[in-house]
Amino acid sequence: MLTASAEVIAARTGLMAQGLTSAKGQDFKELSLMSSEKTEAMSASADAMAASAGAIGQRLGRVAMDESAHALRAAAAVAQARTPAKAAEAQFSYAMGWWSRAAAQALTLNGELLKAQAEALAPIHKTATANAKRLRKKR
């Protein structure tokens, strides 16, 4: 994407310079694309990011509710324990389960965030590479 962007910037800068030196040299169609296609790509990127954020938020909400249920069961197990040792055992069991669930959730979230990043960059990448390809043909 960075290489394509550099190609597009160089090509369009050349077109603008050419337009300054020649009355017929200005490519208004190409220059008008500079803002409209950026707007479209950024809008598609924002849409992708919003969809990802919504899905991640929903999943995290479900996870929070599930964890609340685990905590309630653990509290009940501690309260119902017949000895201090059984209460400590119930507490330890919950803590170990929580640690395992938290680690798994962190890995899942990292994967979801990486996927969201890729989906958000995809429209920008597509536009930049398509522009570079189109402008190469114009030369």
Short mmCIF file of C-alpha atoms in Angstrom, two decimals:
data_model
loop_
_atom_site.label_atom_id
_atom_site.label_comp_id
_atom_site.label_asym_id
_atom_site.label_seq_id
_atom_site.Cartn_x
_atom_site.Cartn_y
_atom_site.Cartn_z
CA MET A 1 0.00 0.00 0.00
CA LEU A 2 2.83 2.41 0.83
CA THR A 3 4.54 1.72 -2.49
CA ALA A 4 1.28 2.20 -4.38
CA SER A 5 0.59 5.43 -2.48
CA ALA A 6 4.05 6.75 -3.32
CA GLU A 7 3.48 5.93 -7.01
CA VAL A 8 0.11 7.70 -7.00
CA ILE A 9 1.51 10.77 -5.26
CA ALA A 10 4.41 10.97 -7.70
CA ALA A 11 2.15 10.53 -10.74
CA ARG A 12 -0.40 13.08 -9.57
CA THR A 13 2.29 15.58 -8.60
CA GLY A 14 3.63 15.22 -12.13
CA LEU A 15 0.16 15.79 -13.56
CA MET A 16 -0.25 18.92 -11.46
CA ALA A 17 3.15 20.24 -12.52
CA GLN A 18 2.30 19.50 -16.14
CA GLY A 19 -0.94 21.44 -15.72
CA LEU A 20 0.98 24.46 -14.52
CA THR A 21 3.17 24.50 -17.61
CA SER A 22 0.56 23.64 -20.25
CA ALA A 23 -3.00 24.86 -20.64
CA LYS A 24 -4.04 21.52 -22.09
CA GLY A 25 -1.94 19.53 -19.62
CA GLN A 26 -4.31 19.61 -16.65
CA ASP A 27 -6.16 16.33 -16.07
CA PHE A 28 -9.21 17.58 -14.18
CA LYS A 29 -10.84 14.16 -14.08
CA GLU A 30 -7.81 12.64 -12.35
CA LEU A 31 -7.44 15.57 -9.98
CA SER A 32 -11.12 15.40 -9.00
CA LEU A 33 -10.65 11.75 -8.06
CA MET A 34 -8.12 12.77 -5.43
CA SER A 35 -10.77 13.75 -2.93
CA SER A 36 -13.76 11.62 -3.94
CA GLU A 37 -11.92 8.30 -3.88
CA LYS A 38 -10.25 9.14 -0.56
CA THR A 39 -13.67 9.93 0.89
CA GLU A 40 -15.11 6.66 -0.41
CA ALA A 41 -12.17 4.59 0.84
CA MET A 42 -12.19 6.24 4.26
CA SER A 43 -15.96 5.78 4.52
CA ALA A 44 -15.65 2.07 3.68
CA SER A 45 -12.81 1.81 6.18
CA ALA A 46 -14.90 3.47 8.90
CA ASP A 47 -17.82 1.14 8.10
CA ALA A 48 -15.56 -1.90 8.44
CA MET A 49 -14.17 -0.62 11.71
CA ALA A 50 -17.63 0.12 13.10
CA ALA A 51 -18.84 -3.37 12.17
CA SER A 52 -15.81 -4.94 13.82
CA ALA A 53 -16.14 -2.81 16.94
CA GLY A 54 -19.81 -3.71 17.22
CA ALA A 55 -19.15 -7.44 16.88
CA ILE A 56 -16.26 -7.31 19.36
CA GLY A 57 -18.37 -5.30 21.82
CA GLN A 58 -21.22 -7.80 21.61
CA ARG A 59 -18.89 -10.72 22.19
CA LEU A 60 -17.23 -9.00 25.14
CA GLY A 61 -20.66 -8.26 26.61
CA ARG A 62 -21.54 -11.96 26.42
CA VAL A 63 -18.19 -12.87 27.98
CA ALA A 64 -18.81 -10.42 30.85
CA MET A 65 -22.22 -11.95 31.49
CA ASP A 66 -20.72 -15.46 31.43
CA GLU A 67 -18.00 -14.40 33.85
CA SER A 68 -20.62 -12.94 36.19
CA ALA A 69 -22.32 -16.33 36.21
CA HIS A 70 -18.99 -18.02 37.04
CA ALA A 71 -18.43 -15.54 39.87
CA LEU A 72 -21.92 -16.14 41.29
CA ARG A 73 -21.39 -19.90 41.25
CA ALA A 74 -18.00 -19.46 42.92
CA ALA A 75 -19.44 -17.19 45.60
CA ALA A 76 -22.16 -19.74 46.29
CA ALA A 77 -19.57 -22.53 46.51
CA VAL A 78 -17.49 -20.49 48.98
CA ALA A 79 -20.58 -19.60 51.05
CA GLN A 80 -21.77 -23.20 51.15
CA ALA A 81 -18.37 -24.69 52.02
CA ARG A 82 -18.45 -26.72 55.21
CA THR A 83 -14.85 -25.96 56.19
CA PRO A 84 -12.39 -23.11 55.67
CA ALA A 85 -10.27 -25.49 53.55
CA LYS A 86 -13.25 -26.23 51.25
CA ALA A 87 -13.95 -22.48 50.98
CA ALA A 88 -10.32 -21.84 50.02
CA GLU A 89 -10.50 -24.69 47.52
CA ALA A 90 -13.62 -23.19 45.88
CA GLN A 91 -11.97 -19.78 45.77
CA PHE A 92 -8.78 -21.21 44.26
CA SER A 93 -10.77 -23.18 41.70
CA TYR A 94 -12.55 -20.02 40.57
CA ALA A 95 -9.29 -18.05 40.44
CA MET A 96 -7.58 -20.67 38.27
CA GLY A 97 -10.59 -20.87 35.96
CA TRP A 98 -10.72 -17.10 35.71
CA TRP A 99 -7.04 -16.94 34.80
CA SER A 100 -7.51 -19.50 32.05
CA ARG A 101 -10.61 -17.75 30.68
CA ALA A 102 -8.93 -14.33 30.83
CA ALA A 103 -5.88 -15.60 28.91
CA ALA A 104 -8.09 -17.19 26.26
CA GLN A 105 -10.13 -13.99 25.94
CA ALA A 106 -6.98 -11.89 25.56
CA LEU A 107 -5.82 -14.12 22.70
CA THR A 108 -9.23 -13.99 21.06
CA LEU A 109 -9.40 -10.22 21.39
CA ASN A 110 -5.93 -9.79 19.90
CA GLY A 111 -6.96 -11.88 16.90
CA GLU A 112 -10.18 -9.92 16.47
CA LEU A 113 -8.33 -6.60 16.63
CA LEU A 114 -5.81 -7.73 14.01
CA LYS A 115 -8.67 -8.86 11.76
CA ALA A 116 -10.45 -5.52 12.31
CA GLN A 117 -7.28 -3.65 11.37
CA ALA A 118 -6.90 -5.66 8.16
CA GLU A 119 -10.58 -5.11 7.27
CA ALA A 120 -10.29 -1.38 7.94
CA LEU A 121 -7.19 -1.04 5.76
CA ALA A 122 -8.55 -3.18 2.90
CA PRO A 123 -10.58 -0.41 1.17
CA ILE A 124 -7.68 2.02 1.43
CA HIS A 125 -5.26 -0.58 0.09
CA LYS A 126 -7.63 -1.46 -2.75
CA THR A 127 -7.99 2.19 -3.77
CA ALA A 128 -4.27 2.95 -3.59
CA THR A 129 -3.23 -0.11 -5.60
CA ALA A 130 -5.99 0.44 -8.20
CA ASN A 131 -4.89 4.07 -8.60
CA ALA A 132 -1.27 3.07 -9.03
CA LYS A 133 -2.22 0.49 -11.65
CA ARG A 134 -4.46 2.97 -13.54
CA LEU A 135 -1.86 5.73 -13.45
CA ARG A 136 0.87 3.37 -14.70
CA LYS A 137 -1.26 2.76 -17.81
CA LYS A 138 -1.60 6.52 -18.42
CA ARG A 139 2.15 7.01 -18.80
#
